[in-house]
Amino acid sequence: MSNSRFCLLSLVSILSLLIITTTTNLVAGQRCHPDQTETLKRFKNEFAFSSSCTDDTHFLSGVTCDNVTGAVTVLKLPGGCLRGTLRDNSSLFELSHLRHLNLSFNNFASSPLPSSFGQLHNLEVLLLSSNGFLGQVPSSLRNLTKLTQLQLAHNKLTGDLTSLLQNRTSLVALDVSSNEFYGTIPSFLFTMPSLSFLDLSENHLSGPLETPFSLPNLRVLKLSYLNITHQLDLIRVFSSLKSLTYLDLSGISLTPTSVDSDINFAKSLRVLLLSECNIYEFPRFVKSLTNLEFLYLSDNRIKGNVPDWLWTLPHLTSLNLYNNSFTGFEGSLDHVLANSSVQVLDMAYNCFNGSFPDPPLFIINLSAWNNSFTGEIPLSTCNRTFLDVLDLSYNNFTGSIPPCLGNINIVNLRKNKLEGNIPDEFHIGASTQTLDVGYNQLTGKLPRSLLNCTLLKFVSVDHNRINDTFPFWLKALPDLKVLTLRSNRFHGPISPPYGPLAFPKLQILEISHNRFTGSLPRNYFENWTNTSLKPDDEEKMYMGDYSSDRFGYEDTLDLQYKGLYMEQGKVLTFYSAIDFSGNKLEGEIPESIGLLKALIALNLSNNSFTGRIPMSFANVSELESLDLSENKLSGEIPHELRRLTYLAYIDVSDNQLTGEIPQGTQITGQPKSSFEGNLGLCGLPLEERCFTEKTTSIEEVEEEEEGVLKWRAVAIGYAPGVLFGLAIGHVVALYRPEWFIKSYGQNRLRGVGSL
Ligand SMILES: *[C@@H]1O[C@H](CO)[C@@H](O)[C@H](O)[C@H]1NC(C)=O
Ligand SMILES: *[C@@H]1O[C@H](CO)[C@@H](O)[C@H](O)[C@H]1NC(C)=O
Ligand SMILES: *[C@@H]1O[C@H](CO)[C@@H](O)[C@H](O)[C@H]1NC(C)=O
Ligand SMILES: *[C@@H]1O[C@H](CO)[C@@H](O)[C@H](O)[C@H]1NC(C)=O
Ligand SMILES: *[C@@H]1O[C@H](CO)[C@@H](O)[C@H](O)[C@H]1NC(C)=O
Ligand SMILES: *[C@@H]1O[C@H](CO)[C@@H](O)[C@H](O)[C@H]1NC(C)=O
Ligand SMILES: *[C@@H]1O[C@H](CO)[C@@H](O)[C@H](O)[C@H]1NC(C)=O
Ligand SMILES: *[C@@H]1O[C@H](CO)[C@@H](O)[C@H](O)[C@H]1NC(C)=O
Ligand SMILES: *[C@@H]1O[C@H](CO)[C@@H](O)[C@H](O)[C@H]1NC(C)=O
Ligand SMILES: *[C@@H]1O[C@H](CO)[C@@H](O)[C@H](O)[C@H]1NC(C)=O
Ligand SMILES: *[C@@H]1O[C@H](CO)[C@@H](O)[C@H](O)[C@H]1NC(C)=O
Ligand SMILES: *[C@@H]1O[C@H](CO)[C@@H](O)[C@H](O)[C@H]1NC(C)=O
C-alpha cells in the first residue's frame, strides 16, 4: 500500500485550519474562574508530563475562558505533553462548558476512549487524533449533538460508525482515518448538508459506494484503502460535488467506463489521488480538471503513451506515474513536456523507451529510474535551473554525462551505458550532495573539481573503468560519508605517505576489486572521527534522506556483507563498513583497526595480508561481519574475539592460521567452510581435535557455558544483529521506495525483524 497522503500533509493541514478558523470564534487569554483553574491543575496532575511541558504557563497557554462566567471553553494542549491513562473519572470531564477541545498527538497509553466525553455536551470541536486510544467508541459520544468537528484519526478505535454519526446534521469536518472501524459506510454521510471535510481512509469500512453524493459544501474527500471490493463509478457517484478540491480514492478499483469518460467533473479539484485504482487507461476526465495541481496515478496498469494534453493543464505541479506500463509520450519530445508547469515528476518503474523528452522548464525533482530509455541524456537538462534531484538510474542511456552535475543536489545515473569521463566541471559553490554513477562504462580519472562540492556526502562510482590512484584529496570534503570505488581500475597505495587516512566523516569505504597495492601503517585507522553509533545530527534514520513535503529520496547502496548481497539497500545513518577485498594489499592488518568501535562490517579478503589477526579486533564491539579469507595470515585466532557478541559472520578460510578455534562462542556456530584451507586449525566447528587440549577445571567449563548462554541471549534479542536486521530487512521489504513518498515511519516498522 502506498501512502501518498504523507507528502500532501501540509496542504491538508492548511485546509483543516481554514475550517477551524471559520467555525470557531474564540478569544484567547481571558481570565478563568479559580474553580476552573483548580480543575485544570488536577487534570494536569493526572499525567506524567514530558520535561518540555512541565511549567504551568506552557500548559495554560492553550486555555481560554468565557469572559463573563470564567468557565473554560477552549482547551488546546500542545501535542506530546500528556502521557498516561485518561480515565472516566478524570477532572477533564468536569469542564462541562468546553466548546473546543484539542488533545491530539498526546499518548494515552492504549486506553479506551472514556465514555465521560459524553458529559461535555457543549463541545463543538473535539480533536483526539494520534493518541493511542483503543477499542470501541463509547455510545455516549452520541450526546455531543453540537459537534461541528470530530477528529479521531490514527488511533486503534473500532465499532460501527452508523450509530456514532446518525443525525449529526451540523457536522462540518469528520476525520476517522487510520483506525479499525468496520461495517458499511453509512450512506447518510453522503447527504449531510454542512459537511466540508470527510476522511474515512484506512479503515475496514466496506461499500457499496453507489449512491451519488449530494454534499454541496464538500471540499475534501478521502476514502483511500477501505474494504471496497466492487468497482466504483467515480463520475456517477461524485459528479455532483461542485466544491471538491481534494479527492483521494487510492486503493479503490474504478470502473473502466468512468475512467474513460470525458464528462466535466469536479472542475474545482486541486488534488486527485488515484494510486492503486486498477486503472488500465489514462483517465480522460482529467483533461477538464483545469485547476489540478497534484495528480497521482502510481501503482496502476496504464499502458501506452502519456497524452499530450496532460502537460497543458495550467496548474499541474506534481505528477506521479510511478509503477505503470507507460511506453512513451504523445507529441514532440522537444516541446511537449518543456512548456508544462510540472515541477515534481515521477515516471519511474514503467516501460518508457526511446529518447528522453526535454524536461519541463521549471522542473525541481525528476525521477525516471527503472525504464528503458535510450539515447543521450538531453543537454536541455543542464538548462533547468531549478533542478534539485535527477534520478535516471536503471535505464539504457548512452553517450556522455552532461557537464552540469554541479548544479544538481542529487544525481543518480546508476546502471546505464554512459561513457567517457565524469565531467570535470564542478564549479565553486557546486551543490551536489549525492553522486551515483555506478555500473556504467566511465573511464578517465575522478574529477578533481569534486573538491568544489563541499556538501558532498555520497560518492559511488563503482563498476566502471576509472583508472586513477586513490583519491586522498577527497579528505578535504568535510561531510563525505560514503565512498564506493568498487570494481574499477584504481591502483597504487591506499595509504598516504605519512600517517593515517583520517577522512573526517567517512562511514562507508568500499574499494574492493581494484588494483590497490602496498601496506598499511599501524596508525592507518586513527582519527576516523565517526566512531559512535547513533543517528546523525539531523536525527534521520537513513543516509541521504532528502525528504521535503513534496518528495522523498534516500541514498541506496548494494550491501555486501555476511556473505549476502542486496541491491539498492537503504543505508542507516549509523552504519559503518569497510571493504578492501580483492586488491593486492600486503603487510600486517593495522592494530589501529580496534579504534573503529562503530564498524559493523569489515572485509579484507582476497589480499596478501600477513602476520597475526590483531587482538585489537576485540574492541570493534559492534562488528557483525568479518571476512579475512584468502590472505596469508598466520598464528592463532585471538581468543579475545569471543567478546564480539554481535559477530554473526566470520570467515578466515584460506590463510595459514594454526591452533585452537576459540571454543564455546559464536565463532564455533559458523560453518566449517569459514575455517577451511588453513595450516593447522583445530576444534569446533572443524572435525580436527586439538592434541594439546588443556585440562579444563569445572569452573572454567561453567564459565565457558555461561559465555555461550550470554551469546545466545544476545542472539535471541538481536539476531541476526540489530543493525543488520534493520538494514537487510529494509532491502528485502523494499526494493527502493516509491520516490515521492515519505514512508519513513512505516518502513522502519516493516524493516525490523523481517529477516
Ligand atoms: C466577551 O467576548 C466577546 C467575544 O468573544 C465579546 O463580543 C464581548 O463583548 C465580550 N464581553 C465582555 C463583557 O468583555
Ligand atoms: C491540535 O493540536 C495539535 C497538537 O498541538 C496541533 O498540531 C493541531 O494543529 C491542533 N489542531 C487544530 C485543528 O487546531
Ligand atoms: C479514578 O479512578 C481510579 C480507579 O479507576 C482511581 O484510582 C482514582 O483515584 C480515581 N481518581 C479520582 C480523581 O477520583
Ligand atoms: C447522554 O444523554 C442522555 C440523555 O440524553 C443521558 O441520559 C446520559 O446520561 C448521557 N450520557 C452521558 C455520558 O452524559
Ligand atoms: C435521528 O433522528 C430521528 C428523527 O429526527 C429519530 O427518530 C432517530 O431516533 C434519531 N436517531 C438517533 C440515533 O438519534
Ligand atoms: C471486507 O468486507 C467484506 C464484506 O464486503 C467482509 O466479508 C470482510 O470481512 C471485510 N474485510 C475486512 C478486513 O474487514
Ligand atoms: C506496482 O503496482 C502493483 C499494483 O498495480 C503492485 O501490486 C506492485 O507491488 C507494485 N510494484 C512496485 C514495485 O511498487
Ligand atoms: C538495455 O539494452 C539491452 C540490450 O542492448 C537489453 O538487454 C536490456 O534489457 C536493456 N535494459 C533496460 C533497463 O532497458
Ligand atoms: C538553454 O537556454 C537558452 C536560453 O534560455 C537557450 O538559448 C539555449 O538554446 C538552451 N539550450 C538548450 C540546450 O536547451
Ligand atoms: C572549482 O571551480 C572553479 C571554477 O568555479 C575552478 O576554476 C576550479 O579549478 C575548481 N576547483 C578544482 C579543485 O577543480
Ligand atoms: C591507466 O592509465 C595509465 C596511463 O595514465 C596507463 O598506462 C595504464 O595502462 C592504464 N591502466 C589501465 C588498466 O587501463
Ligand atoms: C589525531 O588527531 C589528533 C588531534 O586532532 C592529533 O593530535 C594527532 O596527531 C592525530 N593523529 C595522527 C596519527 O595524525
Coordinates of C-alpha atoms in Angstrom, one line a residue, residues 4-5 8 222 224 246-251 271-275 277 294-297:
S4 CA 0.7 9.4 -0.8
R5 CA -1.1 11.3 1.8
L8 CA 0.3 16.3 1.0
K222 CA -10.6 10.8 1.4
S224 CA -8.4 5.5 0.4
Y246 CA -9.2 17.2 -2.8
L247 CA -10.2 13.6 -3.7
D248 CA -8.3 10.5 -2.6
L249 CA -9.6 7.2 -3.8
S250 CA -6.3 5.3 -3.7
G251 CA -6.8 1.6 -3.3
V271 CA -5.6 17.3 -5.7
L272 CA -6.5 13.9 -7.2
L273 CA -5.0 10.8 -5.8
L274 CA -5.8 7.6 -7.7
S275 CA -3.0 5.2 -6.8
C277 CA -7.1 2.0 -8.5
F294 CA -1.4 17.2 -7.8
L295 CA -2.1 14.1 -9.8
Y296 CA -1.1 10.7 -8.5
L297 CA -1.7 7.7 -10.8

